[in-house]
mmCIF file of C-alpha atoms in Angstrom:
data_model
loop_
_atom_site.group_PDB
_atom_site.id
_atom_site.type_symbol
_atom_site.label_atom_id
_atom_site.label_comp_id
_atom_site.label_asym_id
_atom_site.label_seq_id
_atom_site.Cartn_x
_atom_site.Cartn_y
_atom_site.Cartn_z
ATOM 1 C CA LEU A 738 77.402 236.458 57.244
ATOM 2 C CA ASP A 739 79.149 233.176 56.133
ATOM 3 C CA TYR A 740 79.538 232.370 60.306
ATOM 4 C CA ILE A 741 75.982 232.932 60.932
ATOM 5 C CA PHE A 742 74.645 230.637 58.021
ATOM 6 C CA ARG A 743 76.421 227.486 59.234
ATOM 7 C CA PHE A 744 76.313 228.225 62.989
ATOM 8 C CA TRP A 745 72.962 230.062 64.114
ATOM 9 C CA ASN A 746 71.182 226.692 65.115
ATOM 10 C CA VAL A 747 74.530 226.281 67.588
ATOM 11 C CA PRO A 748 73.261 227.587 71.075
ATOM 12 C CA THR A 749 76.009 229.922 72.036
ATOM 13 C CA GLN A 750 76.217 233.336 73.489
ATOM 14 C CA GLU A 751 78.279 234.285 70.536
ATOM 15 C CA ASN A 752 76.167 232.982 67.996
ATOM 16 C CA GLN A 753 73.171 234.376 69.274
ATOM 17 C CA SER A 754 74.752 237.941 69.648
ATOM 18 C CA LEU A 755 75.937 237.713 66.260
ATOM 19 C CA VAL A 756 72.533 236.601 64.786
ATOM 20 C CA GLU A 757 70.726 239.302 67.062
ATOM 21 C CA SER A 758 73.157 242.017 65.873
ATOM 22 C CA PHE A 759 72.702 240.725 62.200
ATOM 23 C CA ILE A 760 69.144 240.739 62.508
ATOM 24 C CA ARG A 761 68.934 244.556 63.902
ATOM 25 C CA ALA A 762 71.129 245.539 61.041
ATOM 26 C CA ILE A 763 68.738 244.568 58.551
ATOM 27 C CA LEU A 764 65.788 245.658 60.186
ATOM 28 C CA ALA A 765 67.727 249.196 60.790
ATOM 29 C CA GLN A 766 68.142 249.239 57.385
ATOM 30 C CA PHE A 767 64.855 248.646 56.157
ATOM 31 C CA PHE A 768 63.024 251.228 58.434
ATOM 32 C CA ILE A 769 61.139 248.615 60.285
ATOM 33 C CA SER A 770 59.549 251.292 62.686
ATOM 34 C CA GLU A 771 57.643 254.224 61.910
ATOM 35 C CA LEU A 772 59.537 257.480 61.548
ATOM 36 C CA ASN A 773 59.510 259.720 64.414
ATOM 37 C CA TYR A 774 58.266 262.309 62.609
ATOM 38 C CA ASP A 775 54.735 264.214 61.965
ATOM 39 C CA ASN A 776 54.027 263.324 58.653
ATOM 40 C CA THR A 777 50.667 263.798 57.155
ATOM 41 C CA VAL A 778 51.882 261.372 53.837
ATOM 42 C CA SER A 779 53.609 258.670 54.845
ATOM 43 C CA ALA A 780 54.551 256.966 57.996
ATOM 44 C CA HIS A 781 57.430 255.623 56.798
ATOM 45 C CA VAL A 782 59.229 258.094 54.176
ATOM 46 C CA LEU A 783 59.994 261.492 54.610
ATOM 47 C CA THR A 784 58.546 263.395 51.717
ATOM 48 C CA ASP A 785 59.154 267.286 52.186
ATOM 49 C CA GLY A 786 60.200 268.795 48.737
ATOM 50 C CA TYR A 787 58.615 265.750 46.906
ATOM 51 C CA SER A 788 56.295 266.883 43.931
ATOM 52 C CA PRO A 789 52.021 266.184 44.628
ATOM 53 C CA ALA A 790 52.332 263.272 42.299
ATOM 54 C CA THR A 791 55.261 261.630 44.224
ATOM 55 C CA LYS A 792 53.471 261.965 47.762
ATOM 56 C CA LYS A 793 50.310 260.381 46.194
ATOM 57 C CA ALA A 794 52.166 257.700 44.831
ATOM 58 C CA ILE A 795 53.919 256.917 48.147
ATOM 59 C CA CYS A 796 50.820 256.798 49.889
ATOM 60 C CA TYR A 797 49.458 254.578 47.122
ATOM 61 C CA ALA A 798 52.096 252.190 47.405
ATOM 62 C CA GLU A 799 51.838 251.923 51.318
ATOM 63 C CA ALA A 800 48.266 251.273 51.062
ATOM 64 C CA ASN A 801 48.442 248.884 48.439
ATOM 65 C CA ARG A 802 51.610 246.519 49.336
ATOM 66 C CA HIS A 803 49.521 243.749 49.298
ATOM 67 C CA LYS A 804 47.676 243.925 45.620
ATOM 68 C CA ARG A 805 49.328 243.498 42.895
ATOM 69 C CA PHE A 806 51.158 246.223 41.290
ATOM 70 C CA SER A 807 49.759 247.812 38.035
ATOM 71 C CA LEU A 808 51.764 251.140 36.985
ATOM 72 C CA ASP A 809 48.168 251.753 34.658
ATOM 73 C CA GLU A 810 45.903 251.215 37.738
ATOM 74 C CA MET A 811 47.808 253.589 39.878
ATOM 75 C CA GLY A 812 47.938 256.068 37.323
ATOM 76 C CA ARG A 813 44.300 256.001 37.090
ATOM 77 C CA THR A 814 43.401 255.999 40.772
ATOM 78 C CA LEU A 815 45.853 259.092 41.053
ATOM 79 C CA GLY A 816 44.716 260.744 38.185
ATOM 80 C CA TYR A 817 47.950 261.044 36.299
ATOM 81 C CA ASN A 818 49.612 259.976 33.404
ATOM 82 C CA LYS A 819 51.670 256.716 34.055
ATOM 83 C CA HIS A 820 54.648 258.453 32.126
ATOM 84 C CA TYR A 821 54.722 261.711 34.177
ATOM 85 C CA LEU A 822 53.883 259.879 37.489
ATOM 86 C CA CYS A 823 57.114 257.758 36.567
ATOM 87 C CA SER A 824 59.046 260.815 35.454
ATOM 88 C CA ALA A 825 58.159 262.884 38.758
ATOM 89 C CA PHE A 826 58.800 259.880 41.020
ATOM 90 C CA SER A 827 62.179 259.041 39.560
ATOM 91 C CA GLN A 828 63.386 262.682 39.583
ATOM 92 C CA ASP A 829 62.144 263.124 43.342
ATOM 93 C CA THR A 830 63.279 260.153 44.887
ATOM 94 C CA GLY A 831 66.385 258.692 42.556
ATOM 95 C CA MET A 832 64.530 255.347 42.270
ATOM 96 C CA SER A 833 61.594 253.867 39.799
ATOM 97 C CA ILE A 834 58.084 253.477 41.225
ATOM 98 C CA LEU A 835 58.602 249.560 40.630
ATOM 99 C CA ALA A 836 61.928 249.525 42.603
ATOM 100 C CA TYR A 837 59.979 251.527 45.394
ATOM 101 C CA VAL A 838 56.870 249.190 45.210
ATOM 102 C CA HIS A 839 59.392 246.012 45.725
ATOM 103 C CA PHE A 840 60.979 247.705 48.835
ATOM 104 C CA GLN A 841 57.915 248.167 50.488
ATOM 105 C CA LYS A 842 56.749 244.594 49.954
ATOM 106 C CA ILE A 843 60.050 243.024 50.936
ATOM 107 C CA ARG A 844 59.884 245.266 53.846
ATOM 108 C CA GLN A 845 56.456 243.992 54.657
ATOM 109 C CA ALA A 846 57.592 240.466 54.290
ATOM 110 C CA MET A 847 60.216 240.713 56.706
ATOM 111 C CA THR A 848 57.873 242.453 59.232
ATOM 112 C CA HIS A 849 55.808 239.319 59.243
ATOM 113 C CA PHE A 850 58.898 237.095 59.319
ATOM 114 C CA PHE A 851 60.192 238.852 62.383
ATOM 115 C CA TYR A 852 57.199 239.477 64.420
ATOM 116 C CA TRP A 853 55.037 236.689 63.799
ATOM 117 C CA GLY A 854 56.817 233.693 61.928
ATOM 118 C CA THR A 855 54.426 233.508 58.813
ATOM 119 C CA SER A 856 55.595 231.187 56.457
ATOM 120 C CA LEU A 857 56.754 231.770 53.183
ATOM 121 C CA ALA A 858 53.503 230.680 51.160
ATOM 122 C CA GLU A 859 51.522 232.755 53.044
ATOM 123 C CA VAL A 860 53.839 235.836 52.998
ATOM 124 C CA ARG A 861 54.231 235.231 49.200
ATOM 125 C CA GLU A 862 50.216 235.059 49.029
ATOM 126 C CA LEU A 863 49.855 238.173 51.495
ATOM 127 C CA LEU A 864 52.033 240.280 49.377
ATOM 128 C CA SER A 865 50.700 238.730 45.786
ATOM 129 C CA PHE A 866 53.504 237.313 44.292
ATOM 130 C CA ASP A 867 52.904 234.744 42.324
ATOM 131 C CA SER A 868 56.060 233.299 41.670
ATOM 132 C CA ALA A 869 57.903 231.586 44.642
ATOM 133 C CA SER A 870 61.292 232.255 42.761
ATOM 134 C CA TYR A 871 60.729 235.454 41.727
ATOM 135 C CA PHE A 872 59.751 236.104 45.529
ATOM 136 C CA ASN A 873 62.852 234.751 46.572
ATOM 137 C CA THR A 874 65.225 236.466 44.462
ATOM 138 C CA LEU A 875 63.422 239.809 44.898
ATOM 139 C CA PHE A 876 64.213 239.274 48.573
ATOM 140 C CA LYS A 877 67.671 238.142 48.374
ATOM 141 C CA SER A 878 68.732 241.053 46.242
ATOM 142 C CA LEU A 879 67.472 243.485 48.717
ATOM 143 C CA VAL A 880 68.060 241.662 52.102
ATOM 144 C CA GLY A 881 71.075 239.806 51.215
ATOM 145 C CA LEU A 882 69.469 236.847 52.762
ATOM 146 C CA SER A 883 67.013 234.100 51.354
ATOM 147 C CA PRO A 884 63.469 234.732 52.730
ATOM 148 C CA GLY A 885 63.727 231.238 54.473
ATOM 149 C CA ALA A 886 67.162 232.033 56.044
ATOM 150 C CA PHE A 887 66.095 235.318 57.125
ATOM 151 C CA ARG A 888 62.901 233.478 58.731
ATOM 152 C CA LYS A 889 65.124 230.963 60.180
ATOM 153 C CA ALA A 890 67.065 233.676 61.716
ATOM 154 C CA CYS A 891 64.380 235.245 63.339
ATOM 155 C CA LEU A 892 62.351 232.291 64.762
ATOM 156 C CA SER A 893 65.674 231.081 66.397
ATOM 157 C CA LEU A 894 65.424 234.787 68.773
ATOM 158 C CA ASN A 895 63.114 234.106 71.851
ATOM 159 C CA ALA A 896 60.554 236.752 72.826
ATOM 160 C CA GLU A 897 63.152 238.644 75.157
ATOM 161 C CA ASP A 898 65.715 239.169 72.280
ATOM 162 C CA ARG A 899 62.940 240.173 69.826
ATOM 163 C CA THR A 900 62.133 242.844 72.296
ATOM 164 C CA ARG A 901 65.626 244.014 72.694
ATOM 165 C CA ILE A 902 66.207 244.161 68.976
ATOM 166 C CA ASN A 903 62.820 245.999 68.461
#
């Protein structure tokens, strides 16, 4: 990683290859593409064996990742007590609903940076992050890079490289 941070602007074949490999690994880790799976609940998450409450929560999180998250609102909308919803979700997935919502938002941010080169401010606004520092901290904790560094690496790729990585 340190090598990539220092030398991604140096136009050599080795540098380009390292940046491509790094971005490909990050994108694969975050399931940028839909699963090849006929799943009527979620296009991105395998939900077999999950409770109905968890399946609904996953759909809600995917459909509302552009909004501010409120567990109370989610519970009301889905018709579940928020404590039951949290418990069922955690039991089924091994993570909290908030952690899943954060994952979805950061995944969406990565998509915007990779495909469209959307600015950091636009992505933060699009995903309803009020605090730039919170967005940066969350992104870096999940991806391993700051959002600015990830976006810069994505922008350094030409269209042919993007297609090959995709």
